[in-house]
Amino acid sequence: MDTTPLDLDPYLFEILSQANHIVALTGAGVSAESGIPTFRGEEGIWKKLKPQELASMKGFLKNPDRVTEWYQHRRDIIDKVKPNPGHIALAEMEKEFRNVTVITQNVDGLHQQAGSSNVIELHGNIYRNYCIDCGKRYDYGQMKKSEGVPVCDECGGYIRPDVVWFGESLPMAAFNEAERSAAAADVMFSVGTSAEVYPAAGLPRTAKAHNAYLVEINPQHTDISLIADDSIRKPSGEALPKILKQYLEWKKTSTD
Ligand code: OAD
């Protein structure tokens, strides 16, 4: 890995040192270095597969076996991977800063695995499931035993993953908490998200409107780049550990 320090504005360190609340909004890019494909871009899932067929209620009702199989395929990928240095650096920030909130669009649970204790899942979690008719909840173990689309043992309805599909609302409590956190953020990191899917993509704007210092971490330009105070064009598995390391070095020299 490239060990060259990032060219960071020391003002970021000043703000971090006084911050009450640090928030990271994360997307598929933060898990890319763990081996989970992103949705958009040249290698993205939505280049080859149609979201309306695999990630909508209409698509599920049309072909429940196929959608179930696809989610099981994604769980099989996630089962085999580990949090990467980006997830770990975000978890380690909790040791250094007062309040750290991770708002994620990812459904893979890798932030929690890395040790982050305050994670808001905006798009659900791929390991949780529920019956589309009676709402009964099912865990992953029960799902794994099934062949084809699993059905509810209470009412016979189809069981689907507890993820947010296109055309569906975000879980209201999670989104309200995310908005409150974004508004309270002194520093927001927008990490590995194309910021194309709303309402999650509006959160950096909310943070900015409430005077947060906004840092984007993404190898590519996004709409967030236009409003960010700093854009770090590096993979998050490299950038986040360097930000933390450089901050700790700055703190040491500024208190020596
Ligand atoms: P996208 O796939 O839209 O965007 C991933 C972003 O990560 C892109 O901007 C990449 O440039 C960037 N990226 C790739 N590798 C990276 C790395 N190593 N480090 C940092 N950034 C990297 O993913 P999301 O923004 O999360 O929703 O997509 C939002 C939602 O759209 C997803 O939650 C999903 C999808 O359809 C649903 O399924 C409802």
Short mmCIF file of C-alpha atoms and ligand atoms in Angstrom, two decimals:
data_model
loop_
_atom_site.label_atom_id
_atom_site.label_comp_id
_atom_site.label_asym_id
_atom_site.label_seq_id
_atom_site.Cartn_x
_atom_site.Cartn_y
_atom_site.Cartn_z
CA MET A 1 0.00 0.00 0.00
CA ASP A 2 1.11 3.57 -0.71
CA THR A 3 2.44 4.97 2.57
CA THR A 4 2.69 8.58 1.39
CA PRO A 5 0.75 10.79 3.83
CA LEU A 6 -2.41 12.43 2.53
CA ASP A 7 -2.25 16.13 1.80
CA LEU A 8 -4.79 17.19 4.45
CA ASP A 9 -5.73 20.70 5.52
CA PRO A 10 -4.60 21.11 9.17
CA TYR A 11 -7.94 22.89 9.70
CA LEU A 12 -9.55 19.42 9.54
CA PHE A 13 -7.40 18.34 12.51
CA GLU A 14 -8.37 21.48 14.45
CA ILE A 15 -12.05 20.76 13.90
CA LEU A 16 -11.64 17.07 14.71
CA SER A 17 -9.88 17.93 17.97
CA GLN A 18 -12.85 20.03 19.09
CA ALA A 19 -15.64 17.99 17.54
CA ASN A 20 -18.56 16.75 19.59
CA HIS A 21 -19.99 14.64 16.83
CA ILE A 22 -18.32 12.91 13.91
CA VAL A 23 -20.51 11.23 11.34
CA ALA A 24 -19.60 8.97 8.44
CA LEU A 25 -22.10 8.31 5.67
CA THR A 26 -20.94 5.17 3.91
CA GLY A 27 -21.87 3.38 0.71
CA ALA A 28 -20.85 0.31 -1.25
CA GLY A 29 -17.34 1.72 -1.91
CA VAL A 30 -16.32 1.27 1.73
CA SER A 31 -16.84 -2.49 1.36
CA ALA A 32 -15.25 -2.73 -2.11
CA GLU A 33 -11.81 -3.49 -0.70
CA SER A 34 -13.33 -6.34 1.31
CA GLY A 35 -14.39 -7.90 -1.99
CA ILE A 36 -18.04 -6.87 -2.23
CA PRO A 37 -18.93 -5.39 -5.63
CA THR A 38 -20.36 -1.85 -5.80
CA PHE A 39 -23.61 -1.05 -7.65
CA ARG A 40 -22.53 1.69 -10.05
CA GLY A 41 -19.42 2.31 -12.14
CA GLU A 42 -17.76 0.11 -14.77
CA GLU A 43 -17.65 -3.00 -12.57
CA GLY A 44 -20.91 -2.22 -10.75
CA ILE A 45 -23.70 -4.77 -10.26
CA TRP A 46 -26.27 -2.56 -12.01
CA LYS A 47 -24.14 -2.63 -15.21
CA LYS A 48 -24.99 -6.30 -15.68
CA LEU A 49 -28.20 -6.83 -13.72
CA LYS A 50 -31.45 -4.90 -13.64
CA PRO A 51 -32.32 -3.32 -10.28
CA GLN A 52 -36.06 -3.38 -11.06
CA GLU A 53 -35.88 -7.20 -11.46
CA LEU A 54 -33.75 -7.93 -8.38
CA ALA A 55 -34.37 -5.06 -5.98
CA SER A 56 -38.07 -4.24 -6.18
CA MET A 57 -41.28 -5.78 -4.83
CA LYS A 58 -42.57 -6.09 -8.40
CA GLY A 59 -39.46 -8.05 -9.41
CA PHE A 60 -39.77 -10.28 -6.32
CA LEU A 61 -43.43 -11.10 -6.96
CA LYS A 62 -42.67 -11.81 -10.63
CA ASN A 63 -39.78 -14.16 -9.89
CA PRO A 64 -39.37 -14.85 -6.16
CA ASP A 65 -37.02 -17.80 -6.69
CA ARG A 66 -34.58 -15.71 -8.72
CA VAL A 67 -34.58 -12.82 -6.25
CA THR A 68 -34.15 -15.22 -3.31
CA GLU A 69 -31.26 -16.91 -5.12
CA TRP A 70 -29.59 -13.59 -5.86
CA TYR A 71 -29.78 -12.46 -2.23
CA GLN A 72 -28.43 -15.84 -1.11
CA HIS A 73 -25.56 -15.39 -3.60
CA ARG A 74 -24.81 -11.98 -2.06
CA ARG A 75 -24.94 -13.44 1.47
CA ASP A 76 -22.51 -16.15 0.34
CA ILE A 77 -20.08 -13.43 -0.80
CA ILE A 78 -20.50 -11.41 2.41
CA ASP A 79 -20.09 -14.54 4.58
CA LYS A 80 -16.59 -15.00 3.19
CA VAL A 81 -15.28 -11.46 3.57
CA LYS A 82 -13.88 -9.44 6.46
CA PRO A 83 -13.99 -5.75 7.37
CA ASN A 84 -11.15 -3.86 5.68
CA PRO A 85 -8.89 -1.13 7.12
CA GLY A 86 -11.52 1.51 6.21
CA HIS A 87 -14.20 -0.13 8.39
CA ILE A 88 -11.61 -0.68 11.13
CA ALA A 89 -10.42 2.94 11.11
CA LEU A 90 -14.02 4.16 11.51
CA ALA A 91 -14.47 1.80 14.47
CA GLU A 92 -11.17 2.99 15.99
CA MET A 93 -12.30 6.61 15.78
CA GLU A 94 -14.63 5.78 18.69
CA LYS A 95 -11.57 5.53 20.96
CA GLU A 96 -10.44 9.00 19.98
CA PHE A 97 -13.61 11.06 19.54
CA ARG A 98 -16.67 11.63 21.75
CA ASN A 99 -19.55 10.65 19.46
CA VAL A 100 -19.02 8.75 16.26
CA THR A 101 -22.03 7.72 14.19
CA VAL A 102 -21.83 5.59 11.09
CA ILE A 103 -24.80 5.98 8.77
CA THR A 104 -24.58 3.26 6.18
CA GLN A 105 -26.42 2.37 3.00
CA ASN A 106 -24.74 -1.02 3.09
CA VAL A 107 -26.61 -4.14 4.16
CA ASP A 108 -23.52 -6.26 4.86
CA GLY A 109 -23.02 -5.64 8.60
CA LEU A 110 -19.26 -5.07 8.16
CA HIS A 111 -19.18 -1.86 10.21
CA GLN A 112 -20.60 -3.72 13.21
CA GLN A 113 -18.16 -6.59 12.61
CA ALA A 114 -15.30 -4.08 12.62
CA GLY A 115 -16.45 -2.85 16.03
CA SER A 116 -18.45 0.30 15.28
CA SER A 117 -21.06 0.53 18.03
CA ASN A 118 -23.31 3.26 16.67
CA VAL A 119 -24.38 2.19 13.19
CA ILE A 120 -27.57 3.38 11.49
CA GLU A 121 -28.57 1.03 8.69
CA LEU A 122 -30.58 3.06 6.20
CA HIS A 123 -31.18 0.28 3.67
CA GLY A 124 -31.70 -2.62 6.09
CA ASN A 125 -29.58 -5.72 6.59
CA ILE A 126 -29.27 -8.69 4.26
CA TYR A 127 -29.21 -11.19 7.13
CA ARG A 128 -32.65 -10.21 8.42
CA ASN A 129 -35.80 -11.37 6.64
CA TYR A 130 -39.54 -11.08 7.06
CA CYS A 131 -42.80 -12.47 5.71
CA ILE A 132 -44.40 -10.15 3.16
CA ASP A 133 -47.90 -11.06 4.40
CA CYS A 134 -47.81 -11.19 8.21
CA GLY A 135 -44.44 -9.53 8.87
CA LYS A 136 -43.05 -12.43 10.96
CA ARG A 137 -39.27 -12.09 11.22
CA TYR A 138 -36.84 -14.82 10.26
CA ASP A 139 -33.14 -15.08 10.85
CA TYR A 140 -30.47 -16.14 8.42
CA GLY A 141 -30.13 -19.68 9.79
CA GLN A 142 -33.77 -20.43 9.01
CA MET A 143 -33.37 -18.95 5.53
CA LYS A 144 -30.30 -21.02 4.69
CA LYS A 145 -32.17 -24.28 5.19
CA SER A 146 -34.78 -23.41 2.57
CA GLU A 147 -34.80 -24.41 -1.09
CA GLY A 148 -36.16 -21.79 -3.48
CA VAL A 149 -38.29 -19.04 -2.01
CA PRO A 150 -38.89 -19.71 1.68
CA VAL A 151 -42.44 -19.40 3.00
CA CYS A 152 -43.74 -18.29 6.36
CA ASP A 153 -44.57 -21.09 8.83
CA GLU A 154 -47.40 -18.96 10.26
CA CYS A 155 -49.27 -17.85 7.15
CA GLY A 156 -47.57 -19.35 4.07
CA GLY A 157 -46.50 -15.92 2.71
CA TYR A 158 -43.21 -15.42 0.91
CA ILE A 159 -40.22 -14.42 3.03
CA ARG A 160 -38.07 -11.58 1.70
CA PRO A 161 -34.83 -9.94 2.83
CA ASP A 162 -35.19 -6.95 5.16
CA VAL A 163 -33.51 -4.55 2.75
CA VAL A 164 -34.94 -1.43 1.18
CA TRP A 165 -35.93 -1.98 -2.43
CA PHE A 166 -36.50 0.62 -5.12
CA GLY A 167 -39.82 2.37 -4.62
CA GLU A 168 -39.85 1.63 -0.88
CA SER A 169 -39.47 4.03 2.02
CA LEU A 170 -36.49 3.94 4.31
CA PRO A 171 -37.12 2.71 7.87
CA MET A 172 -38.50 5.89 9.42
CA ALA A 173 -36.80 5.70 12.83
CA ALA A 174 -33.42 5.04 11.20
CA PHE A 175 -33.79 7.89 8.75
CA ASN A 176 -34.93 10.35 11.44
CA GLU A 177 -31.93 9.41 13.56
CA ALA A 178 -29.65 9.79 10.52
CA GLU A 179 -31.02 13.27 9.85
CA ARG A 180 -30.54 14.26 13.49
CA SER A 181 -26.95 12.98 13.40
CA ALA A 182 -26.19 14.73 10.12
CA ALA A 183 -27.54 18.01 11.51
CA ALA A 184 -25.43 17.61 14.67
CA ALA A 185 -22.21 16.64 12.85
CA ASP A 186 -19.15 18.83 13.25
CA VAL A 187 -17.35 16.70 10.68
CA MET A 188 -19.00 14.44 8.15
CA PHE A 189 -17.10 11.91 6.05
CA SER A 190 -18.99 10.86 2.92
CA VAL A 191 -17.28 7.59 2.10
CA GLY A 192 -17.62 5.33 -0.93
CA THR A 193 -21.02 6.48 -2.06
CA SER A 194 -22.01 7.69 -5.51
CA ALA A 195 -24.58 9.87 -3.68
CA GLU A 196 -27.14 9.17 -6.37
CA VAL A 197 -29.77 7.47 -4.25
CA TYR A 198 -32.02 9.69 -2.15
CA PRO A 199 -32.85 10.34 0.60
CA ALA A 200 -29.46 9.06 1.86
CA ALA A 201 -27.66 11.28 -0.66
CA GLY A 202 -29.27 14.35 0.94
CA LEU A 203 -27.54 13.77 4.30
CA PRO A 204 -24.20 15.44 3.40
CA ARG A 205 -26.24 18.47 2.32
CA THR A 206 -28.05 18.45 5.66
CA ALA A 207 -24.69 18.31 7.45
CA LYS A 208 -23.32 21.17 5.34
CA ALA A 209 -26.42 23.27 5.91
CA HIS A 210 -25.70 22.90 9.64
CA ASN A 211 -22.06 23.99 9.20
CA ALA A 212 -20.33 20.62 9.27
CA TYR A 213 -16.91 20.27 7.66
CA LEU A 214 -17.57 17.81 4.85
CA VAL A 215 -14.88 15.44 3.63
CA GLU A 216 -15.55 13.16 0.70
CA ILE A 217 -13.52 9.96 0.31
CA ASN A 218 -14.01 8.49 -3.12
CA PRO A 219 -11.60 7.78 -6.01
CA GLN A 220 -14.23 9.29 -8.34
CA HIS A 221 -15.94 12.67 -8.55
CA THR A 222 -19.58 12.68 -7.34
CA ASP A 223 -22.21 15.36 -6.76
CA ILE A 224 -20.92 15.59 -3.19
CA SER A 225 -17.57 16.79 -4.54
CA LEU A 226 -19.27 20.06 -5.48
CA ILE A 227 -20.11 20.89 -1.87
CA ALA A 228 -17.29 19.09 -0.03
CA ASP A 229 -14.65 21.07 1.87
CA ASP A 230 -12.15 18.42 0.88
CA SER A 231 -12.28 15.48 -1.54
CA ILE A 232 -9.79 12.69 -1.02
CA ARG A 233 -9.40 10.71 -4.25
CA LYS A 234 -8.20 7.51 -2.61
CA PRO A 235 -9.79 4.20 -1.69
CA SER A 236 -11.30 4.37 1.80
CA GLY A 237 -9.19 1.44 3.02
CA GLU A 238 -6.19 3.67 2.49
CA ALA A 239 -7.64 7.12 3.26
CA LEU A 240 -9.47 6.47 6.56
CA PRO A 241 -6.51 4.85 8.40
CA LYS A 242 -4.25 7.65 7.14
CA ILE A 243 -6.63 10.36 8.32
CA LEU A 244 -6.73 8.80 11.79
CA LYS A 245 -2.95 8.26 11.89
CA GLN A 246 -2.14 11.77 10.66
CA TYR A 247 -4.63 13.27 13.13
CA LEU A 248 -3.01 11.41 16.04
CA GLU A 249 0.44 12.58 14.92
CA TRP A 250 -0.82 16.17 14.61
CA LYS A 251 -2.41 15.96 18.06
CA LYS A 252 0.83 14.68 19.58
CA THR A 253 2.94 17.44 18.07
CA SER A 254 0.40 20.13 18.93
CA THR A 255 0.32 19.08 22.60
CA ASP A 256 4.09 18.37 22.98
P1 OAD B 1 -22.63 2.90 -5.62
O1 OAD B 1 -22.25 1.61 -6.23
O2 OAD B 1 -23.66 3.72 -6.29
O3 OAD B 1 -21.33 3.82 -5.47
C1 OAD B 1 -20.14 3.32 -4.95
C2 OAD B 1 -19.14 4.46 -4.88
O4 OAD B 1 -17.97 3.97 -4.26
C3 OAD B 1 -18.71 5.00 -6.26
O5 OAD B 1 -18.84 6.42 -6.25
C4 OAD B 1 -17.24 4.58 -6.36
O6 OAD B 1 -16.45 5.56 -7.04
C5 OAD B 1 -16.84 4.48 -4.92
N1 OAD B 1 -15.75 3.55 -4.64
C6 OAD B 1 -15.40 2.42 -5.29
N2 OAD B 1 -14.37 1.82 -4.68
C7 OAD B 1 -14.07 2.58 -3.59
C8 OAD B 1 -13.12 2.48 -2.54
N3 OAD B 1 -12.26 1.46 -2.46
N4 OAD B 1 -13.10 3.45 -1.61
C9 OAD B 1 -13.96 4.49 -1.64
N5 OAD B 1 -14.89 4.64 -2.62
C10 OAD B 1 -14.95 3.69 -3.57
O7 OAD B 1 -23.01 2.58 -4.11
P2 OAD B 1 -23.94 3.40 -3.11
O8 OAD B 1 -23.68 4.86 -3.21
O9 OAD B 1 -23.80 2.76 -1.79
O10 OAD B 1 -29.50 0.53 -2.75
O11 OAD B 1 -25.37 3.09 -3.69
C11 OAD B 1 -26.49 3.53 -2.99
C12 OAD B 1 -27.57 2.52 -3.10
O12 OAD B 1 -27.81 2.18 -4.47
C13 OAD B 1 -27.25 1.17 -2.49
O13 OAD B 1 -27.48 1.14 -1.08
C14 OAD B 1 -28.17 0.25 -3.20
C15 OAD B 1 -27.94 0.74 -4.60
O14 OAD B 1 -28.89 0.45 -5.54
C16 OAD B 1 -30.43 -0.43 -2.77
O15 OAD B 1 -30.20 -1.59 -3.06
C17 OAD B 1 -31.76 0.08 -2.32
#
